[in-house]
XYZ file of N, CA and C in Angstrom:
714
model
N 159.064 56.808 163.647
C 159.118 56.963 165.110
C 159.698 58.330 165.446
N 158.995 59.065 166.305
C 159.415 60.417 166.659
C 160.231 60.367 167.960
N 161.552 60.416 167.818
C 162.425 60.321 168.985
C 162.354 61.555 169.880
N 161.880 62.674 169.326
C 161.817 63.897 170.138
C 160.798 63.768 171.265
N 159.837 62.835 171.110
C 158.883 62.597 172.205
C 159.636 62.148 173.458
N 160.675 61.362 173.240
C 161.471 60.880 174.372
C 162.497 61.919 174.804
N 163.235 62.467 173.840
C 164.322 63.399 174.203
C 163.789 64.680 174.844
N 162.604 65.115 174.428
C 162.052 66.341 175.014
C 161.499 66.129 176.421
N 161.380 64.880 176.827
C 160.804 64.595 178.152
C 161.736 63.727 179.001
N 163.019 63.867 178.734
C 163.982 63.045 179.465
C 163.914 63.278 180.973
N 163.628 64.511 181.373
C 163.596 64.816 182.806
C 162.510 64.011 183.518
N 161.345 63.889 182.885
C 160.260 63.113 183.501
C 160.614 61.626 183.559
N 161.215 61.112 182.471
C 161.625 59.705 182.484
C 162.685 59.459 183.556
N 163.603 60.418 183.706
C 164.656 60.259 184.715
C 164.057 60.264 186.130
N 163.111 61.165 186.369
C 162.448 61.190 187.679
C 161.722 59.870 187.935
N 161.077 59.352 186.887
C 160.324 58.110 187.046
C 161.207 56.919 187.359
N 162.311 56.763 186.629
C 163.171 55.596 186.880
C 163.867 55.735 188.234
N 164.175 56.966 188.638
C 164.803 57.155 189.951
C 163.832 56.761 191.065
N 162.555 57.154 190.915
C 161.553 56.768 191.911
C 161.366 55.246 191.919
N 161.352 54.626 190.732
C 161.237 53.162 190.651
C 162.404 52.483 191.359
N 163.610 53.008 191.158
C 164.786 52.424 191.818
C 164.660 52.540 193.334
N 164.268 53.709 193.826
C 164.149 53.895 195.279
C 163.105 52.958 195.880
N 161.937 52.900 195.250
C 160.851 52.073 195.784
C 161.224 50.592 195.752
N 161.782 50.153 194.631
C 162.081 48.721 194.504
C 163.182 48.298 195.468
N 164.211 49.128 195.627
C 165.281 48.775 196.566
C 164.744 48.722 197.991
N 163.937 49.720 198.376
C 163.364 49.724 199.728
C 162.474 48.499 199.934
N 161.652 48.177 198.927
C 160.743 47.032 199.053
C 161.509 45.722 199.153
N 162.576 45.597 198.377
C 163.374 44.364 198.417
C 164.052 44.212 199.774
N 164.626 45.290 200.284
C 165.314 45.213 201.576
C 164.344 44.910 202.717
N 163.247 45.668 202.789
C 162.263 45.417 203.845
C 161.637 44.033 203.682
N 161.353 43.682 202.434
C 160.762 42.369 202.175
C 161.668 41.245 202.611
N 162.971 41.410 202.381
C 163.904 40.364 202.773
C 163.978 40.234 204.297
N 163.995 41.362 204.993
C 164.045 41.319 206.469
C 162.805 40.605 207.020
N 161.639 40.976 206.504
C 160.399 40.315 206.949
C 160.444 38.828 206.601
N 160.910 38.532 205.403
C 160.950 37.136 204.939
C 161.858 36.287 205.811
N 162.973 36.853 206.235
C 163.879 36.082 207.068
C 163.207 35.707 208.391
N 162.472 36.655 208.971
C 161.728 36.344 210.196
C 160.656 35.287 209.962
N 159.956 35.412 208.832
C 158.914 34.426 208.499
C 159.528 33.037 208.310
N 160.678 32.985 207.631
C 161.329 31.690 207.404
C 161.773 31.059 208.723
N 162.294 31.868 209.627
C 162.706 31.335 210.935
C 161.505 30.804 211.712
N 160.406 31.540 211.654
C 159.199 31.091 212.366
C 158.701 29.771 211.782
N 158.780 29.648 210.445
C 158.292 28.423 209.808
C 159.162 27.214 210.119
N 160.373 27.448 210.589
C 161.237 26.331 210.970
C 161.313 26.153 212.483
N 160.489 26.891 213.226
C 160.538 26.808 214.689
C 159.778 25.577 215.188
N 159.838 25.368 216.516
C 159.165 24.211 217.112
C 157.719 24.510 217.474
N 157.325 25.764 217.405
C 155.995 26.164 217.887
C 154.968 26.050 216.759
N 154.078 25.109 216.919
C 153.135 24.790 215.837
C 152.231 25.982 215.492
N 151.728 26.674 216.517
C 150.817 27.797 216.249
C 151.514 28.889 215.436
N 152.775 29.182 215.772
C 153.514 30.198 215.032
C 153.790 29.737 213.602
N 154.101 28.448 213.451
C 154.349 27.917 212.107
C 153.104 28.035 211.237
N 151.961 27.735 211.830
C 150.705 27.842 211.073
C 150.429 29.292 210.698
N 150.651 30.213 211.643
C 150.409 31.633 211.364
C 151.322 32.126 210.238
N 152.596 31.708 210.262
C 153.528 32.121 209.209
C 153.136 31.514 207.865
N 152.678 30.259 207.880
C 152.253 29.607 206.636
C 151.030 30.313 206.051
N 150.104 30.703 206.910
C 148.915 31.430 206.437
C 149.321 32.765 205.825
N 150.246 33.459 206.487
C 150.746 34.751 205.970
C 151.295 34.584 204.551
N 152.125 33.558 204.376
C 152.747 33.331 203.068
C 151.694 32.977 202.019
N 150.804 32.050 202.363
C 149.826 31.582 201.376
C 148.865 32.682 200.967
N 148.433 33.505 201.943
C 147.502 34.597 201.616
C 148.155 35.582 200.657
N 149.389 35.998 200.966
C 150.037 37.011 200.139
C 150.435 36.478 198.768
N 150.735 35.177 198.690
C 151.138 34.608 197.399
C 149.965 34.307 196.493
N 148.778 34.242 197.055
C 147.635 33.802 196.256
C 146.626 34.896 195.949
N 146.998 36.138 196.187
C 146.156 37.237 195.732
C 147.005 38.139 194.835
N 146.401 38.700 193.782
C 147.168 39.591 192.896
C 147.696 40.805 193.666
N 148.863 41.273 193.239
C 149.458 42.406 193.952
C 148.589 43.647 193.895
N 147.920 43.848 192.748
C 147.102 45.059 192.634
C 145.966 45.045 193.665
N 145.415 43.862 193.962
C 144.357 43.768 194.972
C 144.927 44.054 196.363
N 146.109 43.478 196.646
C 146.751 43.759 197.934
C 147.020 45.251 198.084
N 147.485 45.874 197.005
C 147.777 47.312 197.049
C 146.520 48.125 197.336
N 145.423 47.787 196.662
C 144.179 48.530 196.865
C 143.647 48.324 198.280
N 143.733 47.082 198.782
C 143.277 46.822 200.156
C 144.094 47.658 201.132
N 145.401 47.692 200.908
C 146.288 48.411 201.820
C 146.067 49.920 201.719
N 145.975 50.421 200.483
C 145.908 51.873 200.293
C 144.524 52.442 200.621
N 143.480 51.727 200.183
C 142.135 52.245 200.408
C 141.510 51.718 201.702
N 142.079 50.617 202.238
C 141.497 50.033 203.446
C 141.961 50.688 204.734
N 143.248 51.086 204.771
C 143.773 51.660 206.006
C 143.048 52.930 206.446
N 142.629 53.810 205.524
C 141.896 55.008 205.979
C 140.634 54.671 206.766
N 140.012 53.502 206.497
C 138.838 53.119 207.289
C 139.220 52.817 208.730
N 140.485 52.480 208.972
C 140.979 52.231 210.329
C 141.611 53.490 210.921
N 141.439 54.615 210.237
C 141.978 55.869 210.745
C 143.449 56.084 210.423
N 143.992 55.264 209.521
C 145.414 55.380 209.155
C 145.495 55.816 207.698
N 146.050 56.971 207.441
C 146.194 57.455 206.064
C 147.683 57.696 205.793
N 148.226 56.927 204.886
C 149.645 57.009 204.574
C 149.842 57.671 203.211
N 150.956 58.386 203.027
C 151.272 58.901 201.678
C 151.336 57.739 200.685
N 150.945 58.002 199.443
C 150.835 56.932 198.459
C 152.171 56.198 198.245
N 153.273 56.953 198.251
C 154.575 56.306 198.045
C 154.904 55.362 199.194
N 154.623 55.803 200.418
C 154.905 54.994 201.597
C 154.019 53.752 201.609
N 152.724 53.954 201.350
C 151.790 52.825 201.347
C 152.154 51.813 200.262
N 152.523 52.311 199.082
C 152.891 51.414 197.997
C 154.146 50.610 198.295
N 155.121 51.262 198.921
C 156.363 50.554 199.263
C 156.105 49.468 200.301
N 155.279 49.763 201.296
C 154.972 48.749 202.308
C 154.232 47.567 201.680
N 153.244 47.856 200.833
C 152.498 46.775 200.183
C 153.425 45.904 199.332
N 154.334 46.543 198.584
C 155.258 45.784 197.745
C 156.235 44.971 198.611
N 156.636 45.525 199.754
C 157.527 44.795 200.669
C 156.844 43.540 201.197
N 155.595 43.676 201.609
C 154.866 42.521 202.128
C 154.691 41.461 201.039
N 154.369 41.918 199.832
C 154.178 40.984 198.709
C 155.478 40.219 198.425
N 156.588 40.942 198.367
C 157.870 40.286 198.092
C 158.281 39.370 199.233
N 157.931 39.743 200.462
C 158.371 38.947 201.619
C 157.802 37.529 201.587
N 156.609 37.361 201.033
C 156.012 36.024 200.974
C 156.849 35.108 200.084
N 157.330 35.643 198.964
C 158.151 34.841 198.040
C 159.562 34.644 198.596
N 160.156 35.718 199.111
C 161.491 35.582 199.702
C 161.462 34.596 200.878
N 160.369 34.615 201.651
C 160.279 33.732 202.810
C 160.365 32.269 202.425
N 159.668 31.897 201.361
C 159.721 30.507 200.903
C 161.097 30.163 200.339
N 161.711 31.124 199.657
C 163.060 30.882 199.112
C 164.050 30.656 200.253
N 163.991 31.501 201.268
C 164.932 31.373 202.392
C 164.683 30.072 203.143
N 163.425 29.737 203.358
C 163.108 28.486 204.060
C 163.653 27.281 203.278
N 163.453 27.295 201.977
C 163.966 26.196 201.165
C 165.491 26.146 201.169
N 166.130 27.323 201.134
C 167.597 27.363 201.138
C 168.149 26.852 202.463
N 167.492 27.221 203.559
C 167.947 26.742 204.866
C 167.798 25.225 204.963
N 166.716 24.709 204.402
C 166.493 23.259 204.444
C 167.456 22.504 203.531
N 168.064 23.209 202.566
C 168.975 22.554 201.622
C 170.381 22.357 202.182
N 170.700 23.058 203.264
C 172.006 22.848 203.902
C 172.036 21.413 204.427
N 173.120 20.664 204.153
C 173.165 19.255 204.579
C 172.787 19.067 206.042
N 171.830 18.169 206.271
C 171.309 17.946 207.617
C 172.400 17.485 208.588
N 173.366 16.742 208.047
C 174.420 16.232 208.910
C 175.218 17.338 209.566
N 175.413 18.446 208.853
C 176.164 19.558 209.420
C 175.397 20.207 210.562
N 174.092 20.322 210.397
C 173.266 20.912 211.457
C 173.268 19.999 212.686
N 173.103 18.703 212.457
C 173.090 17.758 213.581
C 174.447 17.730 214.282
N 175.517 17.840 213.504
C 176.845 17.853 214.109
C 177.037 19.084 214.979
N 176.563 20.221 214.493
C 176.675 21.448 215.279
C 175.913 21.336 216.598
N 174.698 20.803 216.534
C 173.908 20.650 217.759
C 174.559 19.638 218.687
N 175.149 18.563 218.115
C 175.808 17.551 218.942
C 177.032 18.124 219.649
N 177.646 19.129 219.036
C 178.818 19.759 219.644
C 178.437 20.764 220.720
N 177.131 20.939 220.948
C 176.665 21.828 222.003
C 176.347 23.240 221.565
N 176.318 23.486 220.250
C 175.959 24.820 219.766
C 174.464 25.041 219.933
N 174.116 26.275 220.290
C 172.711 26.636 220.353
C 172.162 26.757 218.932
N 170.828 26.891 218.837
C 170.228 27.045 217.509
C 170.726 28.328 216.845
N 170.882 29.391 217.647
C 171.373 30.650 217.094
C 172.786 30.530 216.552
N 173.645 29.835 217.292
C 175.020 29.637 216.823
C 175.058 28.760 215.575
N 174.231 27.729 215.561
C 174.164 26.859 214.377
C 173.695 27.646 213.159
N 172.710 28.494 213.390
C 172.176 29.313 212.298
C 173.252 30.256 211.768
N 173.968 30.911 212.693
C 174.963 31.913 212.304
C 176.190 31.292 211.646
N 176.683 30.182 212.193
C 177.974 29.638 211.746
C 177.864 28.560 210.677
N 176.706 27.906 210.580
C 176.601 26.769 209.659
C 175.564 27.005 208.558
N 174.373 27.419 208.955
C 173.282 27.485 207.970
C 173.379 28.727 207.089
N 173.433 29.909 207.713
C 173.391 31.147 206.922
C 174.559 31.256 205.936
N 175.802 30.945 206.346
C 176.893 31.079 205.363
C 176.719 30.193 204.128
N 175.991 29.091 204.269
C 175.879 28.156 203.148
C 174.580 28.267 202.359
N 173.599 28.944 202.929
C 172.290 28.925 202.271
C 172.241 29.818 201.035
N 173.200 30.777 200.920
C 173.107 31.747 199.835
C 173.226 31.107 198.468
N 174.037 30.056 198.357
C 174.192 29.431 197.038
C 172.882 28.827 196.548
N 172.016 28.434 197.491
C 170.702 27.903 197.110
C 169.679 29.027 196.912
N 169.868 30.126 197.637
C 168.848 31.180 197.639
C 169.008 32.180 196.494
N 170.247 32.444 196.079
C 170.462 33.538 195.128
C 169.738 33.370 193.788
N 169.789 32.191 193.130
C 169.102 32.095 191.825
C 167.603 32.413 191.889
N 166.824 31.802 192.807
C 165.408 32.192 192.846
C 165.184 33.617 193.339
N 166.099 34.131 194.190
C 165.947 35.514 194.640
C 166.102 36.496 193.483
N 166.930 36.150 192.502
C 167.086 37.024 191.335
C 165.758 37.167 190.595
N 165.063 36.036 190.409
C 163.770 36.088 189.728
C 162.728 36.859 190.520
N 162.711 36.657 191.828
C 161.730 37.358 192.651
C 162.006 38.857 192.690
N 163.275 39.228 192.717
C 163.615 40.656 192.726
C 163.191 41.311 191.414
N 163.424 40.615 190.308
C 162.978 41.145 189.011
C 161.462 41.290 188.980
N 160.762 40.297 189.541
C 159.304 40.376 189.590
C 158.856 41.585 190.418
N 159.511 41.826 191.557
C 159.129 42.949 192.417
C 159.341 44.283 191.698
N 160.429 44.373 190.925
C 160.683 45.616 190.173
C 159.556 45.860 189.174
N 159.166 44.803 188.454
C 158.103 44.974 187.456
C 156.750 45.247 188.109
N 156.501 44.611 189.266
C 155.228 44.849 189.957
C 155.141 46.288 190.482
N 156.294 46.946 190.666
C 156.260 48.329 191.150
C 155.539 49.247 190.171
N 155.413 48.817 188.906
C 154.700 49.644 187.919
C 153.231 49.816 188.294
N 152.696 48.863 189.070
C 151.277 48.942 189.461
C 151.034 50.077 190.444
N 152.100 50.563 191.088
C 151.940 51.679 192.021
C 151.475 52.952 191.308
N 151.577 52.968 189.974
C 151.065 54.125 189.223
C 149.559 54.276 189.405
N 148.868 53.167 189.737
C 147.407 53.227 189.893
C 146.989 53.999 191.142
N 147.926 54.197 192.089
C 147.607 55.032 193.271
C 148.417 56.331 193.212
N 148.803 56.710 191.999
C 149.474 57.989 191.685
C 150.878 58.119 192.273
N 151.544 57.004 192.500
C 152.968 57.086 192.840
C 153.732 57.443 191.563
N 154.563 58.473 191.630
C 155.196 59.006 190.412
C 156.425 58.196 190.012
N 156.229 56.895 189.805
C 157.329 56.057 189.335
C 157.345 56.045 187.809
N 158.098 55.138 187.215
C 158.357 55.209 185.784
C 157.088 55.093 184.934
N 156.240 54.124 185.237
C 155.020 53.956 184.431
C 154.112 55.180 184.551
N 154.024 55.734 185.761
C 153.191 56.936 185.959
C 153.719 58.092 185.098
N 155.043 58.283 185.118
C 155.607 59.378 184.315
C 155.398 59.111 182.831
N 155.441 57.829 182.426
C 155.157 57.510 181.036
C 153.729 57.879 180.650
N 152.802 57.632 181.575
C 151.414 58.005 181.299
C 151.255 59.526 181.188
N 152.016 60.252 182.011
C 151.968 61.718 181.952
C 152.469 62.203 180.592
N 153.600 61.650 180.154
C 154.168 62.054 178.853
C 153.224 61.661 177.717
N 152.656 60.463 177.828
C 151.724 60.020 176.785
C 150.509 60.941 176.706
N 150.052 61.414 177.859
C 148.913 62.334 177.856
C 149.249 63.675 177.225
N 150.504 64.098 177.342
C 150.897 65.395 176.777
C 151.201 65.306 175.290
N 151.720 64.146 174.855
C 152.205 64.043 173.465
C 151.299 63.224 172.550
N 150.421 62.420 173.127
C 149.566 61.507 172.346
C 150.417 60.606 171.439
N 151.541 60.156 171.990
C 152.443 59.271 171.226
C 152.717 58.028 172.073
N 151.742 57.130 172.161
C 151.890 55.984 173.078
C 153.027 55.038 172.693
N 153.242 54.829 171.390
C 154.273 53.853 171.003
C 155.656 54.304 171.469
N 156.016 55.562 171.161
C 157.338 56.060 171.547
C 157.500 56.057 173.069
N 156.447 56.478 173.772
C 156.532 56.597 175.233
C 156.713 55.239 175.884
N 155.854 54.299 175.537
C 155.918 53.009 176.243
C 157.067 52.139 175.736
N 157.561 52.419 174.527
C 158.791 51.761 174.088
C 159.949 52.230 174.970
N 159.987 53.526 175.270
C 161.034 54.066 176.142
C 160.889 53.525 177.565
N 159.660 53.454 178.070
C 159.427 52.929 179.423
C 159.870 51.464 179.513
N 159.490 50.681 178.504
C 159.888 49.273 178.491
C 161.408 49.134 178.445
N 162.059 49.996 177.651
C 163.510 49.947 177.573
C 164.181 50.258 178.897
N 163.648 51.234 179.618
C 164.235 51.584 180.918
C 164.040 50.461 181.937
N 162.851 49.838 181.932
C 162.643 48.684 182.827
C 163.616 47.557 182.463
N 163.794 47.336 181.162
C 164.689 46.257 180.734
C 166.121 46.528 181.193
N 166.572 47.760 181.030
C 167.944 48.099 181.446
C 168.105 47.898 182.953
N 167.140 48.363 183.714
C 167.229 48.259 185.177
C 167.233 46.786 185.623
N 166.294 45.987 185.112
C 166.238 44.580 185.522
C 167.450 43.800 185.003
N 167.975 44.183 183.832
C 169.166 43.508 183.310
C 170.366 43.768 184.220
N 170.484 44.993 184.720
C 171.591 45.309 185.642
C 171.457 44.496 186.931
N 170.234 44.432 187.469
C 170.013 43.667 188.702
C 170.321 42.182 188.473
N 169.861 41.640 187.340
C 170.117 40.226 187.040
C 171.604 39.954 186.907
N 172.331 40.893 186.286
C 173.774 40.726 186.127
C 174.474 40.740 187.489
N 174.022 41.604 188.384
C 174.610 41.647 189.737
C 174.402 40.321 190.459
N 173.199 39.747 190.313
C 172.940 38.445 190.942
C 173.822 37.363 190.324
N 173.988 37.384 188.977
C 174.824 36.369 188.332
C 176.265 36.474 188.801
N 176.746 37.706 188.957
C 178.114 37.875 189.451
C 178.246 37.337 190.873
N 177.222 37.610 191.704
C 177.251 37.114 193.086
C 177.231 35.584 193.106
N 176.417 34.987 192.220
C 176.352 33.519 192.161
C 177.693 32.933 191.744
N 178.320 33.534 190.721
C 179.617 33.023 190.270
C 180.664 33.163 191.364
N 180.657 34.310 192.025
C 181.647 34.533 193.071
C 181.418 33.577 194.236
N 180.168 33.366 194.589
C 179.869 32.467 195.710
C 180.227 31.032 195.358
N 179.921 30.633 194.139
C 180.235 29.265 193.745
C 181.724 29.013 193.672
N 182.475 30.013 193.200
C 183.910 29.816 193.073
C 184.611 29.813 194.415
N 184.071 30.556 195.377
C 184.779 30.708 196.642
C 184.180 29.868 197.756
N 183.126 29.122 197.431
C 182.402 28.413 198.494
C 183.301 27.458 199.265
N 184.017 26.603 198.542
C 184.830 25.603 199.226
C 185.976 26.254 199.986
N 186.616 27.248 199.324
C 187.719 27.922 199.994
C 187.242 28.640 201.247
N 186.086 29.279 201.155
C 185.550 29.986 202.316
C 185.231 29.015 203.440
N 184.685 27.860 203.088
C 184.341 26.874 204.108
C 185.584 26.416 204.856
N 186.685 26.258 204.114
C 187.895 25.772 204.778
C 188.678 26.886 205.460
N 188.298 28.145 205.154
C 188.907 29.223 205.908
C 188.248 29.383 207.253
N 186.967 28.950 207.389
C 186.227 29.101 208.632
C 186.439 27.877 209.512
N 187.005 28.023 210.687
C 187.239 26.861 211.549
C 185.949 26.124 211.883
N 184.878 26.882 212.138
C 183.607 26.243 212.510
C 183.057 25.434 211.349
N 182.995 26.048 210.172
C 182.465 25.354 209.000
C 183.346 24.172 208.623
N 184.669 24.341 208.742
C 185.578 23.251 208.395
C 185.310 22.025 209.269
N 185.068 22.302 210.560
C 184.804 21.202 211.492
C 183.556 20.431 211.079
N 182.480 21.173 210.759
C 181.213 20.497 210.460
C 181.219 19.866 209.084
N 181.893 20.503 208.126
C 181.985 19.898 206.796
C 182.748 18.586 206.866
N 183.763 18.534 207.709
C 184.532 17.312 207.864
C 183.685 16.203 208.466
N 182.893 16.578 209.480
C 182.016 15.584 210.102
C 181.003 15.053 209.098
N 180.422 15.972 208.314
C 179.401 15.555 207.352
C 180.009 14.702 206.254
N 181.216 15.070 205.804
C 181.869 14.284 204.764
C 182.177 12.879 205.267
N 182.563 12.799 206.537
C 182.837 11.496 207.108
C 181.605 10.636 207.209
N 180.472 11.274 207.537
C 179.212 10.507 207.630
C 178.805 9.970 206.280
N 178.930 10.820 205.217
C 178.520 10.382 203.878
C 179.411 9.259 203.375
N 180.728 9.338 203.762
C 181.632 8.283 203.342
C 181.283 6.971 204.053
């Protein structure tokens, strides 16, 4: 194995992983914001909006990301909209991730004990107050584990952006491979960098899960609102 193939091209690998980090973080953040709106719509009282949100989720979850990317990147110019490849790729990846995050958030919100939600509404809280004080603080323990997997998937799917010439890690690996004709060394290095990046993200999620699990009960009893509803729910179950 010729290690100089990697060491002589460290600058290109560094540029590639930095671009991958920027794109994936932007896609995860935008995707989560969109997903939260989709999850709220899917739990609303308006049937037409619920159906529209369900269609959005099902369409995006049931087509390969590369097809969505090509439709977005090559289709928009027909509508007179031409976006830079990096921008178009990030938006496509955000939409793709939002479909998965949306289902995770919806499931996490539904996992909060129903008695606490009913108690909040019985006490005269609006839906917004119930969401802010009861549902959102508790839903993270249900949402974080599947969100870790979806975030890792989004990072790996970002490699497909190389097909529209976004200069992320896989694209830079292809450039180095074209210059050196050493595919094994190049893609071994690319795989290693993806592994390091996703391992760091997974570790951050595990730390968040441990911290949330350890502090959940204490946090609930520190919050007057949550303490009130947890007490009501505990009394109902008893």
